[in-house]
């Protein structure tokens, strides 16, 4: 059974109806949960200018989960909708990369597929495919086969979020990453709200209490979730405001690395140093790993073991040089301060350096 008596398939059919029939374009939304608050960087805006207008009109994302520096990689988009982020990723991975979009709503996929050939002629190659299915069951995708998973405002809509995270972990290669934006609440909502058709459809009702999300992520193997950025959500509709009361919602872009055996529950100091090479397109001067690690190009930065693994042993490895190993342990990493970050790390030390 799903939340509050509705079973998972009922919740999924209501969500399908919402995205397949109720909403026609972004302007039909009753909150800004499915609207991106932070403007994407210039390189992404330049690509967006080439994406067909119908694909853009049916964009319902809440962040910008579009990593750069991913040439040649295989990207999977969970809940791709009309495909906006797949179209952008298609350009970012280039002709030697691949993009697969998965969504359960036929009307959304129809739009994604309709413009794919025209877009392929615009960019000069075809590397996208779209699959109808649910993100709780990715059995069509082999284990350890995906470099980067992206997703934009979708996991909250799932009636079985642990299954989604487990599947994401399964299909990622070691060193792969789940880089995604979603909505989180500052509390657990009453059951009635978690099954309210409009609140769920608007990406609010199903939003996880953020601490519960972190527990699930760690349990499936994503040991050290990192926040990249976040923006508050504005519930615009007066009836929905009345329903949610004092609960507050935020759109957050998380980075979850699959690095089995390399991520620890706390940040440990092995004296490792990471240097960013300045090679991620559009990020010549600095690279933002998360909200408290900004690597200036060429500047050595003392990092904890987890951060060293994230930049050295993941798909990011070609963009960094990491020196040192884990042969000598110097104790807990002093994570109240990050050498090239501007400010003290907020929120204490657990898995944060
Ligand atoms: C808020 S929209 C976001 C779409 C797209 N990511 C974008 O940014 O425009 C949510 C999408 O997730 C899809 N979806 C929701 N739950 C799903 C599930 N359990 N399995 C597969 N797709 C799902 C819906 O069909 C819809 O297209």
CSV table of N, CA, C and O and ligand atoms in Angstrom, one decimal, residues 12 15-16 19 34 58-62 77-85 102-105 108 133-136 151-154 157-159 201 203, ligand 1:
chain,number,residue,atom,x,y,z
A,12,UNK,N,0.5,6.4,-9.0
A,12,UNK,CA,1.1,6.5,-10.3
A,12,UNK,C,0.1,6.9,-11.4
A,12,UNK,O,0.4,7.8,-12.2
A,15,UNK,N,-0.7,10.6,-11.0
A,15,UNK,CA,0.4,11.4,-11.5
A,15,UNK,C,0.5,11.4,-13.0
A,15,UNK,O,0.6,12.5,-13.6
A,16,UNK,N,0.3,10.2,-13.6
A,16,UNK,CA,0.2,10.1,-15.1
A,16,UNK,C,-0.8,11.1,-15.6
A,16,UNK,O,-0.6,11.8,-16.6
A,19,UNK,N,0.3,14.8,-15.4
A,19,UNK,CA,1.3,15.2,-16.4
A,19,UNK,C,0.8,14.9,-17.9
A,19,UNK,O,1.3,15.6,-18.8
A,34,UNK,N,7.7,23.1,-9.6
A,34,UNK,CA,8.2,22.6,-10.9
A,34,UNK,C,8.6,23.7,-11.8
A,34,UNK,O,8.3,23.7,-13.0
A,58,UNK,N,6.7,22.3,-22.1
A,58,UNK,CA,6.3,21.2,-21.2
A,58,UNK,C,7.3,20.8,-20.2
A,58,UNK,O,7.4,19.7,-19.7
A,59,UNK,N,8.2,21.8,-19.9
A,59,UNK,CA,9.3,21.6,-18.9
A,59,UNK,C,8.7,21.8,-17.5
A,59,UNK,O,8.1,22.9,-17.3
A,60,UNK,N,8.9,20.8,-16.6
A,60,UNK,CA,8.3,21.0,-15.3
A,60,UNK,C,9.4,20.7,-14.2
A,60,UNK,O,9.1,20.2,-13.2
A,61,UNK,N,10.7,21.1,-14.5
A,61,UNK,CA,11.8,20.8,-13.6
A,61,UNK,C,11.9,21.8,-12.5
A,61,UNK,O,11.3,22.9,-12.6
A,62,UNK,N,12.6,21.5,-11.4
A,62,UNK,CA,12.7,22.4,-10.3
A,62,UNK,C,14.2,22.8,-10.0
A,62,UNK,O,14.5,23.4,-9.0
A,77,UNK,N,18.2,9.8,-17.7
A,77,UNK,CA,17.3,10.8,-17.1
A,77,UNK,C,16.1,10.1,-16.6
A,77,UNK,O,15.3,9.6,-17.3
A,78,UNK,N,15.9,10.2,-15.2
A,78,UNK,CA,14.8,9.5,-14.6
A,78,UNK,C,13.6,10.5,-14.6
A,78,UNK,O,13.6,11.5,-13.9
A,79,UNK,N,12.5,10.1,-15.3
A,79,UNK,CA,11.3,11.0,-15.3
A,79,UNK,C,11.6,12.1,-16.3
A,79,UNK,O,11.5,13.3,-15.9
A,80,UNK,N,12.0,11.8,-17.5
A,80,UNK,CA,12.5,12.8,-18.4
A,80,UNK,C,11.4,13.7,-18.9
A,80,UNK,O,11.7,14.8,-19.5
A,81,UNK,N,10.1,13.4,-18.8
A,81,UNK,CA,9.0,14.2,-19.3
A,81,UNK,C,9.1,14.4,-20.8
A,81,UNK,O,9.4,13.5,-21.5
A,82,UNK,N,8.9,15.7,-21.2
A,82,UNK,CA,9.0,16.0,-22.6
A,82,UNK,C,10.4,16.1,-23.1
A,82,UNK,O,10.7,16.4,-24.3
A,83,UNK,N,11.4,15.9,-22.2
A,83,UNK,CA,12.8,15.7,-22.6
A,83,UNK,C,13.7,16.8,-22.6
A,83,UNK,O,14.9,16.7,-23.1
A,84,UNK,N,13.3,18.0,-22.0
A,84,UNK,CA,14.2,19.1,-22.1
A,84,UNK,C,15.6,18.8,-21.6
A,84,UNK,O,16.6,19.1,-22.3
A,85,UNK,N,15.8,18.2,-20.5
A,85,UNK,CA,17.1,17.9,-20.0
A,85,UNK,C,17.9,16.9,-20.8
A,85,UNK,O,19.1,16.9,-20.9
A,102,UNK,N,13.8,8.0,-19.4
A,102,UNK,CA,12.7,7.1,-18.9
A,102,UNK,C,11.6,7.9,-18.4
A,102,UNK,O,11.8,8.8,-17.5
A,103,UNK,N,10.3,7.6,-18.8
A,103,UNK,CA,9.2,8.3,-18.2
A,103,UNK,C,8.0,7.3,-18.3
A,103,UNK,O,8.0,6.5,-19.3
A,104,UNK,N,7.0,7.4,-17.4
A,104,UNK,CA,5.9,6.5,-17.5
A,104,UNK,C,4.7,7.1,-18.3
A,104,UNK,O,3.7,6.4,-18.5
A,105,UNK,N,4.7,8.4,-18.6
A,105,UNK,CA,3.6,9.1,-19.2
A,105,UNK,C,3.7,9.2,-20.7
A,105,UNK,O,4.6,9.9,-21.2
A,108,UNK,N,3.9,12.6,-22.5
A,108,UNK,CA,5.2,13.3,-22.3
A,108,UNK,C,6.2,12.8,-23.3
A,108,UNK,O,7.0,13.5,-23.9
A,133,UNK,N,8.5,3.6,-19.0
A,133,UNK,CA,8.6,2.7,-17.9
A,133,UNK,C,8.6,3.5,-16.6
A,133,UNK,O,8.6,4.7,-16.6
A,134,UNK,N,8.6,2.8,-15.5
A,134,UNK,CA,8.6,3.5,-14.2
A,134,UNK,C,10.1,3.4,-13.6
A,134,UNK,O,10.8,2.5,-13.9
A,135,UNK,N,10.3,4.5,-12.8
A,135,UNK,CA,11.7,4.6,-12.3
A,135,UNK,C,12.0,3.7,-11.1
A,135,UNK,O,13.1,3.6,-10.6
A,136,UNK,N,10.9,3.1,-10.6
A,136,UNK,CA,11.1,2.1,-9.5
A,136,UNK,C,11.6,0.8,-10.0
A,136,UNK,O,12.1,0.0,-9.2
A,151,UNK,N,17.9,13.8,-12.9
A,151,UNK,CA,16.5,13.7,-12.7
A,151,UNK,C,16.0,15.1,-12.2
A,151,UNK,O,16.8,15.7,-11.5
A,152,UNK,N,14.9,15.5,-12.7
A,152,UNK,CA,14.5,16.9,-12.4
A,152,UNK,C,13.0,16.9,-11.9
A,152,UNK,O,12.1,16.8,-12.7
A,153,UNK,N,12.9,17.0,-10.6
A,153,UNK,CA,11.6,17.1,-9.9
A,153,UNK,C,10.7,15.9,-10.2
A,153,UNK,O,9.5,16.0,-10.6
A,154,UNK,N,11.2,14.7,-9.9
A,154,UNK,CA,10.5,13.5,-10.2
A,154,UNK,C,10.4,12.5,-9.0
A,154,UNK,O,9.4,11.9,-8.7
A,157,UNK,N,7.6,12.3,-6.8
A,157,UNK,CA,6.3,11.8,-7.3
A,157,UNK,C,6.2,10.3,-7.1
A,157,UNK,O,5.1,9.7,-7.3
A,158,UNK,N,7.3,9.7,-6.7
A,158,UNK,CA,7.3,8.2,-6.7
A,158,UNK,C,6.7,7.7,-5.4
A,158,UNK,O,7.0,8.2,-4.3
A,159,UNK,N,5.8,6.7,-5.4
A,159,UNK,CA,5.2,6.1,-4.2
A,159,UNK,C,6.2,5.2,-3.5
A,159,UNK,O,6.0,4.8,-2.4
A,201,UNK,N,0.7,16.0,-7.4
A,201,UNK,CA,1.0,16.4,-8.8
A,201,UNK,C,1.9,17.6,-8.9
A,201,UNK,O,2.8,17.7,-9.8
A,203,UNK,N,4.2,18.3,-7.0
A,203,UNK,CA,5.6,18.0,-6.4
A,203,UNK,C,5.7,18.4,-5.0
A,203,UNK,O,6.9,18.6,-4.5
B,1,LIG,C1,7.5,17.3,-12.7
B,1,LIG,S1,7.6,16.4,-14.2
B,1,LIG,C2,9.3,16.6,-14.6
B,1,LIG,C3,9.6,16.2,-16.0
B,1,LIG,C4,11.0,16.5,-16.5
B,1,LIG,N1,12.0,16.0,-15.6
B,1,LIG,C5,11.2,18.0,-16.7
B,1,LIG,O1,12.1,18.6,-16.0
B,1,LIG,O2,10.4,18.6,-17.4
B,1,LIG,C6,7.5,14.8,-13.6
B,1,LIG,C7,7.7,13.7,-14.7
B,1,LIG,O3,7.9,12.5,-14.0
B,1,LIG,C8,7.2,11.4,-14.5
B,1,LIG,N2,7.0,10.4,-13.5
B,1,LIG,C9,6.4,10.6,-12.3
B,1,LIG,N3,6.5,9.5,-11.5
B,1,LIG,C10,7.1,8.6,-12.3
B,1,LIG,C11,7.5,7.2,-12.1
B,1,LIG,N4,7.2,6.6,-10.9
B,1,LIG,N5,8.1,6.6,-13.1
B,1,LIG,C12,8.4,7.2,-14.2
B,1,LIG,N6,8.1,8.5,-14.5
B,1,LIG,C13,7.5,9.2,-13.5
B,1,LIG,C14,5.9,12.1,-15.0
B,1,LIG,O4,5.3,11.3,-16.0
B,1,LIG,C15,6.4,13.4,-15.5
B,1,LIG,O5,6.7,13.4,-16.8
